[in-house]
Amino acid sequence: MKPVIVKQTKAFLKVLALAVPLILSAGAPASATPEDAGAVAHDSATVTAEASGAHAEAAAAPGAESGHSEKPGDVIMHHILDSNVFAFEPFGEVELPKIVVGGFDISITKHVVMMWLAAAIVLIVFGAVGSRYAKMTPKDAPKGLANAMEALVDFIRLDVAKSNIGPGYEKHLPYLLTVFFFILLCNVLGLVPYGATATGNVNVTLTLAVFTFFITQVASLKAHGIKGYAAHLTAGTHWSLWIIMIPIEIIGLFTKPFALTVRLFANMTAGHIVILSLIFISFILKSYIVAVAVSVPFSIFIYLLEIFVAFLQAFIFTMLSALFIGLATAHEGHDEHEAEVAHH
Amino acid sequence: MEGLGFLGAGLGAGLAVIGAGLGIGNIAASAAEGTARQPEATSDIRTTMIIAAALIEGVALFGEVICVLLALK
């Protein structure tokens, strides 16, 4: 059994090795090693030199303030990655404090500020809506903001929680609602000028997925007990197959949060990369016609698509969390029921 | 030789998009057919469709993330 696990952990580590550079570069934007920065500059220089000789000047136009030439790739990465500087382009920038405790960098970065903003908006909106509901008599209908929020909350309650988790869904409703509105606000705040997409950071999405993972496991343990939980790991197969089934089931536990992580992160990052790439087409080709005919209309189209994606991804994350909780709690009961039916 | 990484990233991104497009297109076709046959099951079909599309999209985005890592290395 051990070699199998070792092999699979090795495969998992390889996947991690792909993700780690991104995570690291998100954590330490300013302190990239000089060789890396040199290699990036060199690579893009050789490729772009063939396309157009005067490319560097074209690319430098948006970053003219900084004085040195920047490649489109650098500008895109600068926009996507986390940093300690909150830039308000024509008006200057705000330095955020750098805090390091015991070797861990816990400084307040751009994405942390955006997360706090999202959390504050959620608190204020739902505080106001909640106090209005507390004052209402059963005869009153909610008005304005409370009415709008009721539609969303009811949608999550009925279409997401109740239909996926089934009986006992009320217990998980607070988490699902919180995670939905938090992700939604993080996504939407990323589309606001000067904003940054906190959910376009692997660390944020991984943390949210870890919450879902622990809630799923605890719900599963509570629903089946330790014995039922262990039995679930063998997938009800003959003992001779356990050597294969147990590692697969354990890997299966971890692929769900991993998929949640990468889905949200990649979706939120991809939109920004596409918009910036479309804008940079006009700078690379140095043409007003391309700017008017391609860059502006297409980036507006992608921007509108991004608004839809912001809602869709918040919904998908909540929906899949509810689905995983539902699978973890209801699956075994269903089997027992079938066994009973077979017995009779 | 240094351009080969970019070539690989571009080809990989295109292949991932082909796969995802075929998959999501199949789902949409089947969902439209199912809705036409059974209009009362529209909301169930839509939910199932969105979940399946999101799963396919997730797999495609794994590929795209790897391509971006390759291109920006």
mmCIF file of N, CA, C and O in Angstrom, chain A residues 265-312:
data_model
loop_
_atom_site.group_PDB
_atom_site.id
_atom_site.type_symbol
_atom_site.label_atom_id
_atom_site.label_comp_id
_atom_site.label_asym_id
_atom_site.label_seq_id
_atom_site.Cartn_x
_atom_site.Cartn_y
_atom_site.Cartn_z
ATOM 1 N N PHE A 265 -9.824 30.715 -9.070
ATOM 2 C CA PHE A 265 -8.623 31.515 -9.337
ATOM 3 C C PHE A 265 -8.441 31.740 -10.827
ATOM 4 O O PHE A 265 -8.278 32.879 -11.286
ATOM 5 N N ALA A 266 -8.510 30.654 -11.608
ATOM 6 C CA ALA A 266 -8.230 30.769 -13.040
ATOM 7 C C ALA A 266 -9.310 31.574 -13.746
ATOM 8 O O ALA A 266 -9.010 32.386 -14.625
ATOM 9 N N ASN A 267 -10.561 31.385 -13.351
ATOM 10 C CA ASN A 267 -11.636 32.142 -13.989
ATOM 11 C C ASN A 267 -11.478 33.630 -13.754
ATOM 12 O O ASN A 267 -11.676 34.436 -14.668
ATOM 13 N N MET A 268 -11.161 34.012 -12.518
ATOM 14 C CA MET A 268 -11.079 35.434 -12.217
ATOM 15 C C MET A 268 -9.820 36.053 -12.829
ATOM 16 O O MET A 268 -9.819 37.210 -13.208
ATOM 17 N N THR A 269 -8.742 35.259 -12.923
ATOM 18 C CA THR A 269 -7.514 35.790 -13.511
ATOM 19 C C THR A 269 -7.608 35.874 -15.026
ATOM 20 O O THR A 269 -7.139 36.842 -15.627
ATOM 21 N N ALA A 270 -8.239 34.844 -15.637
ATOM 22 C CA ALA A 270 -8.267 34.757 -17.099
ATOM 23 C C ALA A 270 -8.933 35.988 -17.708
ATOM 24 O O ALA A 270 -8.432 36.534 -18.695
ATOM 25 N N GLY A 271 -10.039 36.450 -17.114
ATOM 26 C CA GLY A 271 -10.741 37.599 -17.664
ATOM 27 C C GLY A 271 -9.856 38.829 -17.722
ATOM 28 O O GLY A 271 -9.808 39.543 -18.732
ATOM 29 N N HIS A 272 -9.110 39.057 -16.622
ATOM 30 C CA HIS A 272 -8.246 40.238 -16.581
ATOM 31 C C HIS A 272 -7.132 40.130 -17.624
ATOM 32 O O HIS A 272 -6.784 41.114 -18.273
ATOM 33 N N ILE A 273 -6.566 38.920 -17.762
ATOM 34 C CA ILE A 273 -5.499 38.731 -18.756
ATOM 35 C C ILE A 273 -6.032 39.014 -20.149
ATOM 36 O O ILE A 273 -5.389 39.700 -20.946
ATOM 37 N N VAL A 274 -7.242 38.529 -20.446
ATOM 38 C CA VAL A 274 -7.802 38.713 -21.786
ATOM 39 C C VAL A 274 -8.058 40.196 -22.062
ATOM 40 O O VAL A 274 -7.713 40.706 -23.136
ATOM 41 N N ILE A 275 -8.642 40.903 -21.075
ATOM 42 C CA ILE A 275 -8.926 42.336 -21.281
ATOM 43 C C ILE A 275 -7.629 43.090 -21.537
ATOM 44 O O ILE A 275 -7.518 43.877 -22.488
ATOM 45 N N LEU A 276 -6.610 42.830 -20.697
ATOM 46 C CA LEU A 276 -5.343 43.558 -20.866
ATOM 47 C C LEU A 276 -4.667 43.195 -22.184
ATOM 48 O O LEU A 276 -4.100 44.061 -22.847
ATOM 49 N N SER A 277 -4.760 41.921 -22.584
ATOM 50 C CA SER A 277 -4.145 41.522 -23.851
ATOM 51 C C SER A 277 -4.811 42.242 -25.001
ATOM 52 O O SER A 277 -4.141 42.707 -25.931
ATOM 53 N N LEU A 278 -6.144 42.345 -24.965
ATOM 54 C CA LEU A 278 -6.861 43.046 -26.034
ATOM 55 C C LEU A 278 -6.462 44.509 -26.082
ATOM 56 O O LEU A 278 -6.302 45.096 -27.157
ATOM 57 N N ILE A 279 -6.286 45.126 -24.908
ATOM 58 C CA ILE A 279 -5.870 46.527 -24.888
ATOM 59 C C ILE A 279 -4.469 46.655 -25.464
ATOM 60 O O ILE A 279 -4.171 47.580 -26.224
ATOM 61 N N PHE A 280 -3.593 45.679 -25.148
ATOM 62 C CA PHE A 280 -2.205 45.783 -25.596
ATOM 63 C C PHE A 280 -2.038 45.517 -27.080
ATOM 64 O O PHE A 280 -1.001 45.874 -27.640
ATOM 65 N N ILE A 281 -3.045 44.898 -27.710
ATOM 66 C CA ILE A 281 -2.950 44.700 -29.170
ATOM 67 C C ILE A 281 -2.736 46.044 -29.857
ATOM 68 O O ILE A 281 -1.901 46.187 -30.742
ATOM 69 N N SER A 282 -3.489 47.069 -29.405
ATOM 70 C CA SER A 282 -3.375 48.373 -30.070
ATOM 71 C C SER A 282 -2.011 48.998 -29.807
ATOM 72 O O SER A 282 -1.486 49.725 -30.659
ATOM 73 N N PHE A 283 -1.413 48.735 -28.639
ATOM 74 C CA PHE A 283 -0.093 49.302 -28.357
ATOM 75 C C PHE A 283 1.000 48.577 -29.140
ATOM 76 O O PHE A 283 1.960 49.187 -29.584
ATOM 77 N N ILE A 284 0.813 47.244 -29.299
ATOM 78 C CA ILE A 284 1.823 46.469 -30.023
ATOM 79 C C ILE A 284 1.790 46.825 -31.510
ATOM 80 O O ILE A 284 2.817 47.004 -32.143
ATOM 81 N N LEU A 285 0.575 46.956 -32.085
ATOM 82 C CA LEU A 285 0.456 47.263 -33.506
ATOM 83 C C LEU A 285 0.542 48.763 -33.772
ATOM 84 O O LEU A 285 0.648 49.178 -34.917
ATOM 85 N N LYS A 286 0.486 49.582 -32.737
ATOM 86 C CA LYS A 286 0.592 51.040 -32.860
ATOM 87 C C LYS A 286 -0.387 51.592 -33.903
ATOM 88 O O LYS A 286 0.011 52.235 -34.870
ATOM 89 N N SER A 287 -1.659 51.288 -33.723
ATOM 90 C CA SER A 287 -2.631 51.703 -34.723
ATOM 91 C C SER A 287 -3.919 52.168 -34.045
ATOM 92 O O SER A 287 -4.441 51.483 -33.162
ATOM 93 N N TYR A 288 -4.414 53.342 -34.474
ATOM 94 C CA TYR A 288 -5.672 53.838 -33.925
ATOM 95 C C TYR A 288 -6.841 53.008 -34.413
ATOM 96 O O TYR A 288 -7.821 52.814 -33.692
ATOM 97 N N ILE A 289 -6.729 52.516 -35.674
ATOM 98 C CA ILE A 289 -7.836 51.727 -36.239
ATOM 99 C C ILE A 289 -8.052 50.470 -35.420
ATOM 100 O O ILE A 289 -9.185 50.121 -35.072
ATOM 101 N N VAL A 290 -6.939 49.788 -35.091
ATOM 102 C CA VAL A 290 -7.054 48.578 -34.289
ATOM 103 C C VAL A 290 -7.638 48.914 -32.925
ATOM 104 O O VAL A 290 -8.475 48.185 -32.389
ATOM 105 N N ALA A 291 -7.210 50.040 -32.354
ATOM 106 C CA ALA A 291 -7.695 50.426 -31.028
ATOM 107 C C ALA A 291 -9.203 50.614 -31.045
ATOM 108 O O ALA A 291 -9.919 50.120 -30.175
ATOM 109 N N VAL A 292 -9.700 51.317 -32.070
ATOM 110 C CA VAL A 292 -11.128 51.619 -32.122
ATOM 111 C C VAL A 292 -11.931 50.402 -32.553
ATOM 112 O O VAL A 292 -13.006 50.136 -32.030
ATOM 113 N N ALA A 293 -11.381 49.628 -33.521
ATOM 114 C CA ALA A 293 -12.160 48.538 -34.096
ATOM 115 C C ALA A 293 -12.047 47.250 -33.293
ATOM 116 O O ALA A 293 -12.973 46.450 -33.281
ATOM 117 N N VAL A 294 -10.905 47.024 -32.640
ATOM 118 C CA VAL A 294 -10.712 45.739 -31.957
ATOM 119 C C VAL A 294 -10.659 45.921 -30.444
ATOM 120 O O VAL A 294 -11.483 45.376 -29.716
ATOM 121 N N SER A 295 -9.695 46.719 -29.971
ATOM 122 C CA SER A 295 -9.418 46.749 -28.531
ATOM 123 C C SER A 295 -10.618 47.197 -27.724
ATOM 124 O O SER A 295 -11.036 46.521 -26.790
ATOM 125 N N VAL A 296 -11.199 48.349 -28.096
ATOM 126 C CA VAL A 296 -12.262 48.904 -27.256
ATOM 127 C C VAL A 296 -13.512 48.028 -27.271
ATOM 128 O O VAL A 296 -13.965 47.604 -26.200
ATOM 129 N N PRO A 297 -14.084 47.693 -28.446
ATOM 130 C CA PRO A 297 -15.312 46.893 -28.402
ATOM 131 C C PRO A 297 -15.115 45.524 -27.779
ATOM 132 O O PRO A 297 -15.949 45.084 -26.981
ATOM 133 N N PHE A 298 -13.988 44.870 -28.096
ATOM 134 C CA PHE A 298 -13.798 43.525 -27.565
ATOM 135 C C PHE A 298 -13.545 43.554 -26.065
ATOM 136 O O PHE A 298 -14.011 42.676 -25.345
ATOM 137 N N SER A 299 -12.805 44.563 -25.595
ATOM 138 C CA SER A 299 -12.577 44.580 -24.140
ATOM 139 C C SER A 299 -13.848 44.947 -23.394
ATOM 140 O O SER A 299 -14.062 44.450 -22.284
ATOM 141 N N ILE A 300 -14.715 45.755 -24.001
ATOM 142 C CA ILE A 300 -16.008 46.034 -23.353
ATOM 143 C C ILE A 300 -16.843 44.758 -23.305
ATOM 144 O O ILE A 300 -17.462 44.440 -22.284
ATOM 145 N N PHE A 301 -16.796 43.994 -24.408
ATOM 146 C CA PHE A 301 -17.540 42.730 -24.442
ATOM 147 C C PHE A 301 -17.040 41.786 -23.348
ATOM 148 O O PHE A 301 -17.834 41.213 -22.591
ATOM 149 N N ILE A 302 -15.706 41.647 -23.239
ATOM 150 C CA ILE A 302 -15.155 40.742 -22.220
ATOM 151 C C ILE A 302 -15.478 41.264 -20.825
ATOM 152 O O ILE A 302 -15.740 40.494 -19.905
ATOM 153 N N TYR A 303 -15.486 42.602 -20.690
ATOM 154 C CA TYR A 303 -15.788 43.196 -19.386
ATOM 155 C C TYR A 303 -17.207 42.839 -18.956
ATOM 156 O O TYR A 303 -17.440 42.457 -17.807
ATOM 157 N N LEU A 304 -18.162 42.945 -19.911
ATOM 158 C CA LEU A 304 -19.550 42.589 -19.593
ATOM 159 C C LEU A 304 -19.642 41.096 -19.276
ATOM 160 O O LEU A 304 -20.356 40.685 -18.363
ATOM 161 N N LEU A 305 -18.884 40.293 -20.042
ATOM 162 C CA LEU A 305 -18.845 38.858 -19.771
ATOM 163 C C LEU A 305 -18.303 38.592 -18.369
ATOM 164 O O LEU A 305 -18.760 37.700 -17.664
ATOM 165 N N GLU A 306 -17.323 39.428 -17.963
ATOM 166 C CA GLU A 306 -16.717 39.274 -16.637
ATOM 167 C C GLU A 306 -17.735 39.519 -15.534
ATOM 168 O O GLU A 306 -17.678 38.888 -14.481
ATOM 169 N N ILE A 307 -18.662 40.466 -15.760
ATOM 170 C CA ILE A 307 -19.705 40.717 -14.751
ATOM 171 C C ILE A 307 -20.545 39.460 -14.574
ATOM 172 O O ILE A 307 -20.857 39.047 -13.453
ATOM 173 N N PHE A 308 -20.878 38.828 -15.727
ATOM 174 C CA PHE A 308 -21.629 37.573 -15.658
ATOM 175 C C PHE A 308 -20.811 36.497 -14.951
ATOM 176 O O PHE A 308 -21.326 35.766 -14.097
ATOM 177 N N VAL A 309 -19.514 36.409 -15.309
ATOM 178 C CA VAL A 309 -18.651 35.377 -14.717
ATOM 179 C C VAL A 309 -18.512 35.590 -13.206
ATOM 180 O O VAL A 309 -18.453 34.622 -12.447
ATOM 181 N N ALA A 310 -18.489 36.862 -12.777
ATOM 182 C CA ALA A 310 -18.381 37.148 -11.348
ATOM 183 C C ALA A 310 -19.540 36.510 -10.591
ATOM 184 O O ALA A 310 -19.339 35.873 -9.546
ATOM 185 N N PHE A 311 -20.757 36.650 -11.138
ATOM 186 C CA PHE A 311 -21.919 36.035 -10.489
ATOM 187 C C PHE A 311 -21.853 34.519 -10.629
ATOM 188 O O PHE A 311 -22.089 33.785 -9.665
ATOM 189 N N LEU A 312 -21.516 34.050 -11.845
ATOM 190 C CA LEU A 312 -21.522 32.608 -12.115
ATOM 191 C C LEU A 312 -20.530 31.879 -11.222
ATOM 192 O O LEU A 312 -20.843 30.833 -10.660
#
